[in-house]
Coordinates of N, CA and C in Angstrom, one line a residue:
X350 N 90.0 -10.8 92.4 CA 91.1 -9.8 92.2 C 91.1 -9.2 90.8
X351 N 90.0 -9.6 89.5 CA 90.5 -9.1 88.6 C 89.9 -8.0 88.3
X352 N 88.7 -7.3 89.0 CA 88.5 -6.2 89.1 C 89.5 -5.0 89.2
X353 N 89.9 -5.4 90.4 CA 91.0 -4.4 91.3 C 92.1 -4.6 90.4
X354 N 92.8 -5.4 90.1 CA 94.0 -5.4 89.2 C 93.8 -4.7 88.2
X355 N 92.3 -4.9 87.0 CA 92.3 -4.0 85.8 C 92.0 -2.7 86.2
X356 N 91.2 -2.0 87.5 CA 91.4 -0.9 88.1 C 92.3 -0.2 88.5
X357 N 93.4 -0.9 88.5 CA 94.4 -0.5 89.2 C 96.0 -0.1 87.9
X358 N 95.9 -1.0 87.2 CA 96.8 -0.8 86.4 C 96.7 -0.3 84.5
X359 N 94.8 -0.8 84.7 CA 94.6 0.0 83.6 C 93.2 1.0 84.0
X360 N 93.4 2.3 84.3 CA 92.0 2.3 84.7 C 90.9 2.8 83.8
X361 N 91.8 3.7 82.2 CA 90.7 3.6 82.0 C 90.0 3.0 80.9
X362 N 90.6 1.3 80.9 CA 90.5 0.4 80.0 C 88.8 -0.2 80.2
X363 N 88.5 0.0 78.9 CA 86.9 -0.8 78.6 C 86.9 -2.1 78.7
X364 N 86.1 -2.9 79.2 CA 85.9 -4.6 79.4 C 84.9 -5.1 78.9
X365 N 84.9 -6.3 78.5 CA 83.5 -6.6 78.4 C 83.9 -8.3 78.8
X366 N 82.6 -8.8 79.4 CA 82.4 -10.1 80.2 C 81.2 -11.1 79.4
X367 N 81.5 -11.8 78.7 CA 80.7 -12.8 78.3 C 80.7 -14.5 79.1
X368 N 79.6 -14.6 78.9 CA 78.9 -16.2 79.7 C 77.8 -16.5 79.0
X369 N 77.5 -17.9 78.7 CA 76.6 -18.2 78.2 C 75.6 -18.9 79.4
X370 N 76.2 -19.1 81.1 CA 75.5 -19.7 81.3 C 75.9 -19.4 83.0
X371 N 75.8 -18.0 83.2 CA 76.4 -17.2 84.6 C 74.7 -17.4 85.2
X372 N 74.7 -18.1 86.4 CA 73.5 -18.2 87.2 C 73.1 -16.9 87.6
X373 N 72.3 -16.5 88.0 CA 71.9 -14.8 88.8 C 72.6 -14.8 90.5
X374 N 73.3 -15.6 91.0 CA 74.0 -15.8 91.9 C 75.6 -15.6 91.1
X375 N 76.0 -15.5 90.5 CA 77.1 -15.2 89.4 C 77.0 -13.9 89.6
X376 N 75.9 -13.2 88.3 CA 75.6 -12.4 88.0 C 75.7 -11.2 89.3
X377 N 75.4 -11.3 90.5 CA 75.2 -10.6 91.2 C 77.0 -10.7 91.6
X378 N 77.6 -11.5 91.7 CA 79.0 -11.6 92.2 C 80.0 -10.6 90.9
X379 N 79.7 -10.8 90.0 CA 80.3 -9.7 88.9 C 79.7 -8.3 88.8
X380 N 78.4 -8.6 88.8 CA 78.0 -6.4 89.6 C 78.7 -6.1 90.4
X381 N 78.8 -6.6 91.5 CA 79.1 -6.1 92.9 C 80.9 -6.0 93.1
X382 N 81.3 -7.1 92.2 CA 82.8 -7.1 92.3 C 83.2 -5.4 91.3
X383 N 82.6 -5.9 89.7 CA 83.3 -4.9 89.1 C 82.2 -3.4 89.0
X384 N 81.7 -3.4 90.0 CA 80.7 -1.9 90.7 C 80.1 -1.9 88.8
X385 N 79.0 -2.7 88.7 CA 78.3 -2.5 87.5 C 76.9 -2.3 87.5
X386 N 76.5 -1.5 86.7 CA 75.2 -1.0 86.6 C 74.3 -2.0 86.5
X387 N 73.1 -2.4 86.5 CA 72.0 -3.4 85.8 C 71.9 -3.1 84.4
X388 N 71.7 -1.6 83.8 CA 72.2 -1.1 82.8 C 73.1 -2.0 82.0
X389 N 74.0 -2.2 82.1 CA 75.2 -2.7 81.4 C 75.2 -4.1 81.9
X390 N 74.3 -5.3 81.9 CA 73.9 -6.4 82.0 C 73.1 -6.5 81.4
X391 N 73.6 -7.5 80.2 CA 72.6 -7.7 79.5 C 72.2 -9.5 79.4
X392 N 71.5 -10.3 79.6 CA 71.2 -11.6 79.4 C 69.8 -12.0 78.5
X393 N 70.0 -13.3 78.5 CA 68.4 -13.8 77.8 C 67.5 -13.7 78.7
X394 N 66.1 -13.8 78.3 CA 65.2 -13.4 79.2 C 64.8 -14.8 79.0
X395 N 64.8 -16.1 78.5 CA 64.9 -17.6 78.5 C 65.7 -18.2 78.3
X396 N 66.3 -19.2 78.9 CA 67.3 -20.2 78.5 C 66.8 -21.5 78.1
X397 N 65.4 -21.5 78.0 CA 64.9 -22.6 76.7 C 65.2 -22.6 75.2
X398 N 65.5 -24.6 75.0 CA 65.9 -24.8 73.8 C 64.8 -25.7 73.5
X399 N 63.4 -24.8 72.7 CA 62.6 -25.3 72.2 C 63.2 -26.4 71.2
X400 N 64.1 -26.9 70.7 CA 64.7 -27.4 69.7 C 65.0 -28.5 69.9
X401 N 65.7 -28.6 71.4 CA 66.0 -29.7 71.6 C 65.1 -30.5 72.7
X402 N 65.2 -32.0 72.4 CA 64.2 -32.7 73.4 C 65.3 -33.7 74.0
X403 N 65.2 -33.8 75.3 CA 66.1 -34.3 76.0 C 65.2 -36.2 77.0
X404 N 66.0 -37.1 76.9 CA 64.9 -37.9 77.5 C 66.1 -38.2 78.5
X405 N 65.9 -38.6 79.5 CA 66.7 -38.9 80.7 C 66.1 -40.9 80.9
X406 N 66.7 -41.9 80.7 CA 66.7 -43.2 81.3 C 67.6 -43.8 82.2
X407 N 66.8 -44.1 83.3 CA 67.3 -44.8 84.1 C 67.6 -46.2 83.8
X408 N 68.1 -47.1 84.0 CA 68.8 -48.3 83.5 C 69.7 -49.0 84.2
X409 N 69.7 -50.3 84.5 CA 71.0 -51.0 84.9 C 72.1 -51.0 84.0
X410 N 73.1 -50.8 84.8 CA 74.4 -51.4 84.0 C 74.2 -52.4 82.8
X411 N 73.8 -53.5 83.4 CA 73.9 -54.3 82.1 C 72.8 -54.1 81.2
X412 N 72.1 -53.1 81.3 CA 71.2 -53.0 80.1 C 71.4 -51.7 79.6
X413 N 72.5 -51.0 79.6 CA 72.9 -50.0 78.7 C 72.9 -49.8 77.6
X414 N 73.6 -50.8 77.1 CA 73.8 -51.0 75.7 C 72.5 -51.6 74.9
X415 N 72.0 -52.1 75.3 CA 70.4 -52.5 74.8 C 69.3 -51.0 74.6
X416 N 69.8 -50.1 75.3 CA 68.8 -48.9 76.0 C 69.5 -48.2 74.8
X417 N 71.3 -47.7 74.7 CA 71.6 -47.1 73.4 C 71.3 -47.4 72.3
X418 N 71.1 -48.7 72.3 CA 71.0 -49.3 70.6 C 69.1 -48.9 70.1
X419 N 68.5 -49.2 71.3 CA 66.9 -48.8 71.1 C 66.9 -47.2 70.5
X420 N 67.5 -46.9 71.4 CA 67.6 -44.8 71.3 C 67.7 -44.6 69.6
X421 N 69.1 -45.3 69.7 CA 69.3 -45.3 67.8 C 68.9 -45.8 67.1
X422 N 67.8 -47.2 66.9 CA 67.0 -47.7 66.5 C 65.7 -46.9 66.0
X423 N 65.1 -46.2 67.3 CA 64.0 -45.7 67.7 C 64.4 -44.0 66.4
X424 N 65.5 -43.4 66.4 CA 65.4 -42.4 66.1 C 65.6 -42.3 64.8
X425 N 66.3 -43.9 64.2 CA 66.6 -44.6 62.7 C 65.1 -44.4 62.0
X426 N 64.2 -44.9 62.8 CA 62.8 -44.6 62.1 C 62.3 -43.9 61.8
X427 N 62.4 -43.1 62.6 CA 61.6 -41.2 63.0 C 62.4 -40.6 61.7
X428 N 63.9 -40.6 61.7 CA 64.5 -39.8 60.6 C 65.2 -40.2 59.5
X429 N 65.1 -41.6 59.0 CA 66.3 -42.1 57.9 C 67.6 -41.7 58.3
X430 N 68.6 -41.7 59.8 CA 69.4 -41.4 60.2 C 70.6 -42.4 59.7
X431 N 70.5 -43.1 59.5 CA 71.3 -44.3 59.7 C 71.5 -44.4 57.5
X432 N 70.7 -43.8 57.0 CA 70.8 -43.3 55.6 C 72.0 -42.1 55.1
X433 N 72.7 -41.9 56.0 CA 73.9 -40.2 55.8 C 74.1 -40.6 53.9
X434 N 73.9 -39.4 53.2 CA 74.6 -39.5 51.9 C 75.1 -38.1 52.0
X435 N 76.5 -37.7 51.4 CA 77.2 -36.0 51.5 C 77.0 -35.3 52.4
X436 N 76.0 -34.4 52.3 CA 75.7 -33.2 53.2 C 74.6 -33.8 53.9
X437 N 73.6 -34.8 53.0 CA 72.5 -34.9 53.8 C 72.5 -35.8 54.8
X438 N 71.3 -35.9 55.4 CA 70.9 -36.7 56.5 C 71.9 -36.2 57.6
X439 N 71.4 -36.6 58.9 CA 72.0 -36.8 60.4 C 72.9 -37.5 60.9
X440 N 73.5 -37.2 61.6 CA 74.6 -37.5 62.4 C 74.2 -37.6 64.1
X441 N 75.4 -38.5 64.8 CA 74.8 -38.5 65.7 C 76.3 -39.3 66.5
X442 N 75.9 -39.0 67.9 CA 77.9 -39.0 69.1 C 77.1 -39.7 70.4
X443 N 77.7 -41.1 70.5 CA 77.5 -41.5 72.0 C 78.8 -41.7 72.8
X444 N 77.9 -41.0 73.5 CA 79.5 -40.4 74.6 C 79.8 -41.0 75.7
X445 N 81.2 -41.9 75.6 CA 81.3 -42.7 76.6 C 81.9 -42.3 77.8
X446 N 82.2 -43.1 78.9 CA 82.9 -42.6 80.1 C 84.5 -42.8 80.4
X447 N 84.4 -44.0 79.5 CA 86.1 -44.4 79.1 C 86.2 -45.2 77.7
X448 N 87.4 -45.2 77.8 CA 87.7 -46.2 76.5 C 87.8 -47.6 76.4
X449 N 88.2 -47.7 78.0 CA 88.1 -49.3 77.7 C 87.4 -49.5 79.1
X450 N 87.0 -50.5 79.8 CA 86.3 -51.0 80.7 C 85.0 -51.0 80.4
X451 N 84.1 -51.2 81.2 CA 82.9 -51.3 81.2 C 81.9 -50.2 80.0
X452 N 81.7 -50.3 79.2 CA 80.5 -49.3 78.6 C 81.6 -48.3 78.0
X453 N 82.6 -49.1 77.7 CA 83.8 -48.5 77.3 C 83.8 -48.1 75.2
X454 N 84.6 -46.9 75.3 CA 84.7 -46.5 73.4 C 83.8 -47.5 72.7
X455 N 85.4 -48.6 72.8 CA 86.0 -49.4 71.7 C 85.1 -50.4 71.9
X456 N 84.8 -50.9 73.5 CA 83.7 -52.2 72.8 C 82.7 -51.5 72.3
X457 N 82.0 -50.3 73.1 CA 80.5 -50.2 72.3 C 80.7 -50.0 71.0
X458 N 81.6 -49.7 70.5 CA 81.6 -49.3 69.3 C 81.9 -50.5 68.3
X459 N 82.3 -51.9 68.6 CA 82.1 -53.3 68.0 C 81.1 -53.6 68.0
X460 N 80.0 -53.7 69.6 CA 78.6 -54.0 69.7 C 77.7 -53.2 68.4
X461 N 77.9 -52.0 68.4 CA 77.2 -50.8 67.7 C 77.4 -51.3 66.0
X462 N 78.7 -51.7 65.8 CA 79.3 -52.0 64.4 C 78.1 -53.6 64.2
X463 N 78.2 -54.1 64.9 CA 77.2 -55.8 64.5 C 76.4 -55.7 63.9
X464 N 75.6 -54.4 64.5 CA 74.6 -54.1 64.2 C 74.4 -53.2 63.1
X465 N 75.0 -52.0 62.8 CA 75.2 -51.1 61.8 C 76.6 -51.0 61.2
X466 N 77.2 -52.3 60.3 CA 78.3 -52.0 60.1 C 78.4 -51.1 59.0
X467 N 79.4 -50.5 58.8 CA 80.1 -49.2 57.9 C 79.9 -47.9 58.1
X468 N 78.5 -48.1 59.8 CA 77.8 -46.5 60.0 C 78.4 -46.0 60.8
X469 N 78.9 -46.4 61.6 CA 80.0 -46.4 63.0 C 81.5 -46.4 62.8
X470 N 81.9 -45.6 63.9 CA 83.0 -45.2 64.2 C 83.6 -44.9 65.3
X471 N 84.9 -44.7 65.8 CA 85.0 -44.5 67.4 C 86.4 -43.7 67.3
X472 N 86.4 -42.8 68.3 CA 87.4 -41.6 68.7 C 87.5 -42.0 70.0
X473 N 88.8 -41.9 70.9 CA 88.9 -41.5 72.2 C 90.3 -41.1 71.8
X474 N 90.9 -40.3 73.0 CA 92.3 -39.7 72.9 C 93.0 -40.5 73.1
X475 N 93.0 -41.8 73.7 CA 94.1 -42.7 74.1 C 94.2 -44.0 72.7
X476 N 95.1 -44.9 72.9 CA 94.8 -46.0 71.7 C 93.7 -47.3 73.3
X477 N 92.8 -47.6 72.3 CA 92.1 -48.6 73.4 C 92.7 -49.5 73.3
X478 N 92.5 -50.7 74.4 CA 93.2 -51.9 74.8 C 92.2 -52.9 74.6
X479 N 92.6 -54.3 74.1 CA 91.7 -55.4 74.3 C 93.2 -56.6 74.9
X480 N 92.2 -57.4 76.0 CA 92.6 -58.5 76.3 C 93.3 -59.6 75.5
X481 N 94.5 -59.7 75.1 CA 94.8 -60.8 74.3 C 95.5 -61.7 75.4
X482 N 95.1 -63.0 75.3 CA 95.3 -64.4 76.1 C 95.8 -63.1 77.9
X483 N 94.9 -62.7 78.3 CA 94.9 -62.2 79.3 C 95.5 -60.8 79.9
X484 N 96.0 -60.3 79.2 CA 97.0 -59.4 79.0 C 96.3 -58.3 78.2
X485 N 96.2 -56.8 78.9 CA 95.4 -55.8 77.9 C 96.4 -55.3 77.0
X486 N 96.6 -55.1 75.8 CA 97.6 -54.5 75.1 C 96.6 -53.9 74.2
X487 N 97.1 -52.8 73.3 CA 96.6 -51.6 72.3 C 96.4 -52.2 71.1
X488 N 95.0 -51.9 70.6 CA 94.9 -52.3 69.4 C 95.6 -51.9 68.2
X489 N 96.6 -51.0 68.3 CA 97.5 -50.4 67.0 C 98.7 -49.7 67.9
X490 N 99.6 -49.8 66.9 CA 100.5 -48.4 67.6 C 100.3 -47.0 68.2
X491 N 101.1 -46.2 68.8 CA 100.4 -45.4 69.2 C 100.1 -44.1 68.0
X492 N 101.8 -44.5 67.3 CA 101.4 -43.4 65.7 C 100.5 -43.8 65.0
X493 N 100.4 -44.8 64.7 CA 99.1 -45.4 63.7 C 97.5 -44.9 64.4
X494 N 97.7 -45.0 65.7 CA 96.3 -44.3 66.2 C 96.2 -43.5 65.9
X495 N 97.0 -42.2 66.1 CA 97.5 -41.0 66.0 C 96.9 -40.4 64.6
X496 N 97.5 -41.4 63.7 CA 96.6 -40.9 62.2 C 95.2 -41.8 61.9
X497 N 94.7 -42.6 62.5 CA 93.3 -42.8 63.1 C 92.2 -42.0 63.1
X498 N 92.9 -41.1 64.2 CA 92.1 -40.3 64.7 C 91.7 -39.6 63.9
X499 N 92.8 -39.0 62.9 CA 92.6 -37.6 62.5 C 91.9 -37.9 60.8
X500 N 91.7 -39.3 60.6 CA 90.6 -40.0 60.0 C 89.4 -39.8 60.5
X501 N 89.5 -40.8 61.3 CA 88.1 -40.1 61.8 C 87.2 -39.1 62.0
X502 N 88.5 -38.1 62.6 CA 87.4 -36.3 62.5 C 87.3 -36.1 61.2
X503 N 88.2 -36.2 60.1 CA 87.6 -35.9 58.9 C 86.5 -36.7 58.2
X504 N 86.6 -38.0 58.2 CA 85.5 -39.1 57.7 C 83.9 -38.4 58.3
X505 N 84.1 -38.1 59.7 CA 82.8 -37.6 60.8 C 82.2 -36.1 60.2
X506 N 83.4 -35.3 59.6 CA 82.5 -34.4 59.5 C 82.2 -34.1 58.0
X507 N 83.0 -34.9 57.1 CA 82.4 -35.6 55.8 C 81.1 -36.5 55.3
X508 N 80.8 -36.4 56.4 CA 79.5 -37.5 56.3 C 79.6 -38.3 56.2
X509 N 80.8 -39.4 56.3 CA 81.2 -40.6 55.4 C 80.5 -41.9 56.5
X510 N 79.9 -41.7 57.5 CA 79.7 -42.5 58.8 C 78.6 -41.5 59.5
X511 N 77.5 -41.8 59.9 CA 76.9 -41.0 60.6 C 76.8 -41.3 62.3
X512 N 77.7 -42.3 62.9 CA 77.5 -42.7 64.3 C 78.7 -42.7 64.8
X513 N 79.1 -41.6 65.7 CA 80.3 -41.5 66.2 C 80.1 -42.4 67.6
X514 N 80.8 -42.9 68.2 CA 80.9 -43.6 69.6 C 82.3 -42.8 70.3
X515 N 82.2 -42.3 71.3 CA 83.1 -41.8 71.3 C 83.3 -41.3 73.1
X516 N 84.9 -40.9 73.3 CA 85.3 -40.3 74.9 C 84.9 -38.8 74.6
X517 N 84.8 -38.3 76.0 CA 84.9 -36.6 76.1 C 85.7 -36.1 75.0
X518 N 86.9 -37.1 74.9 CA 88.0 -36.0 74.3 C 87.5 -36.1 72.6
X519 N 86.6 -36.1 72.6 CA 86.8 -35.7 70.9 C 85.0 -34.9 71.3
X520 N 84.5 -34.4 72.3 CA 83.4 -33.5 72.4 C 83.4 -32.2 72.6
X521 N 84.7 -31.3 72.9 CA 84.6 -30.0 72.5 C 84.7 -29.6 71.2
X522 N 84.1 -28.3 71.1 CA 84.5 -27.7 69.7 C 84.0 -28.5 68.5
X523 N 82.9 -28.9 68.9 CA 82.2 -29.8 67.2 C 81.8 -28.9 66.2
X524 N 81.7 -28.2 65.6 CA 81.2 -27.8 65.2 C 80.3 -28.4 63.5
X525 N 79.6 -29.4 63.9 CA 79.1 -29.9 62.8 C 77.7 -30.1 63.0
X526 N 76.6 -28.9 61.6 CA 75.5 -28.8 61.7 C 74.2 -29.8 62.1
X527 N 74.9 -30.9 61.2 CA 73.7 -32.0 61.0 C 73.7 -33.0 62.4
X528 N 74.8 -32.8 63.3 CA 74.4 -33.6 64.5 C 73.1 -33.2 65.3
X529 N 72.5 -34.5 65.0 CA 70.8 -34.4 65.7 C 70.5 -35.5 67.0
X530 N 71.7 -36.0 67.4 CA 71.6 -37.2 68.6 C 72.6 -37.1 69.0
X531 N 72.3 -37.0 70.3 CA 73.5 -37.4 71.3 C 72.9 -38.3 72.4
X532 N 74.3 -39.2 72.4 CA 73.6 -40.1 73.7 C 74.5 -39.9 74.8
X533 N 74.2 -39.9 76.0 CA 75.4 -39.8 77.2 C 75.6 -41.1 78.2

């Protein structure tokens, strides 16, 4: 309808439609809705990212964390990542599926710390929970999280830590150059 709506109440209002990632089955639904020329479509003629290399592993559950820690291991060597000083060196965000349960923030992000302590860090929107004598309760208040967090984004894009572990909610809107690894 939002064709016909801006035709209708403004008609002779100029538009413009941006997408970074409108399939040609899209593409064909926005000509035909807002009567557009081929002319006045403009896209990339590739949507390859020579730049980036992507590896896909399959893995059991319980060998997840063994598979992440290799990843970062493996790419410690290739680039002195795990070296961050100021501006320089790499950064890098594994992106979890929750905060707490299984393959969750806060543990991988203890596991991750054993191993590389002072390089690591952890964001999710919620405060995480650990088990005390059976019972899950929050590792901090919820204010004290609150100003946590907002540690963290700054520490992260300070260079002060180069290994984020982290929920969805701290993956939009990064905008920070030096990140060279992401794990999912």
């Amino acid at each position: 309808n939002l064709a016909r709506t801006i035709k209708k109440y403004c008609p002779e209002a100029k538009y413009l439609g941006l997408t970074a990632t409108a399939s040609s089955r899209v593409h064909k639904d926005i000509k035909a809705e807002f009567n557009i020329d081929d002319e006045n479509i403009k896209t990339l003629i590739s949507f390859d990212r020579k730049e980036l290399t992507f590896i896909v592993k399959k893995c059991p559950s319980n060998e997840k964390l063994l598979h992440a820690k290799q990843i970062v291991e493996d790419f410690q060597k290739e680039s002195k990542f795990l070296s961050i000083e100021g501006d320089e060196g790499k950064a890098g965000i594994v992106f979890t599926p929750h905060v707490n349960w299984d393959f969750g923030c806060y543990g991988l992000f203890k596991a991750f710390d054993k191993t590389y302590p002072g390089k690591v860090d952890f964001y999710s929107g919620e405060v995480p929970r650990i088990k005390i004598n059976g019972i899950k309760q929050p590792i901090m208040p919820e204010k004290e999280y609150d100003d946590y967090k907002i540690k963290v984004q700054r520490n992260f894009r300070k260079n002060k830590f180069p290994l984020l572990i982290s929920t969805k909610a701290f993956g939009m809107g990064i905008d920070k150059p030096n990140i060279n690894l992401t794990i999912h």
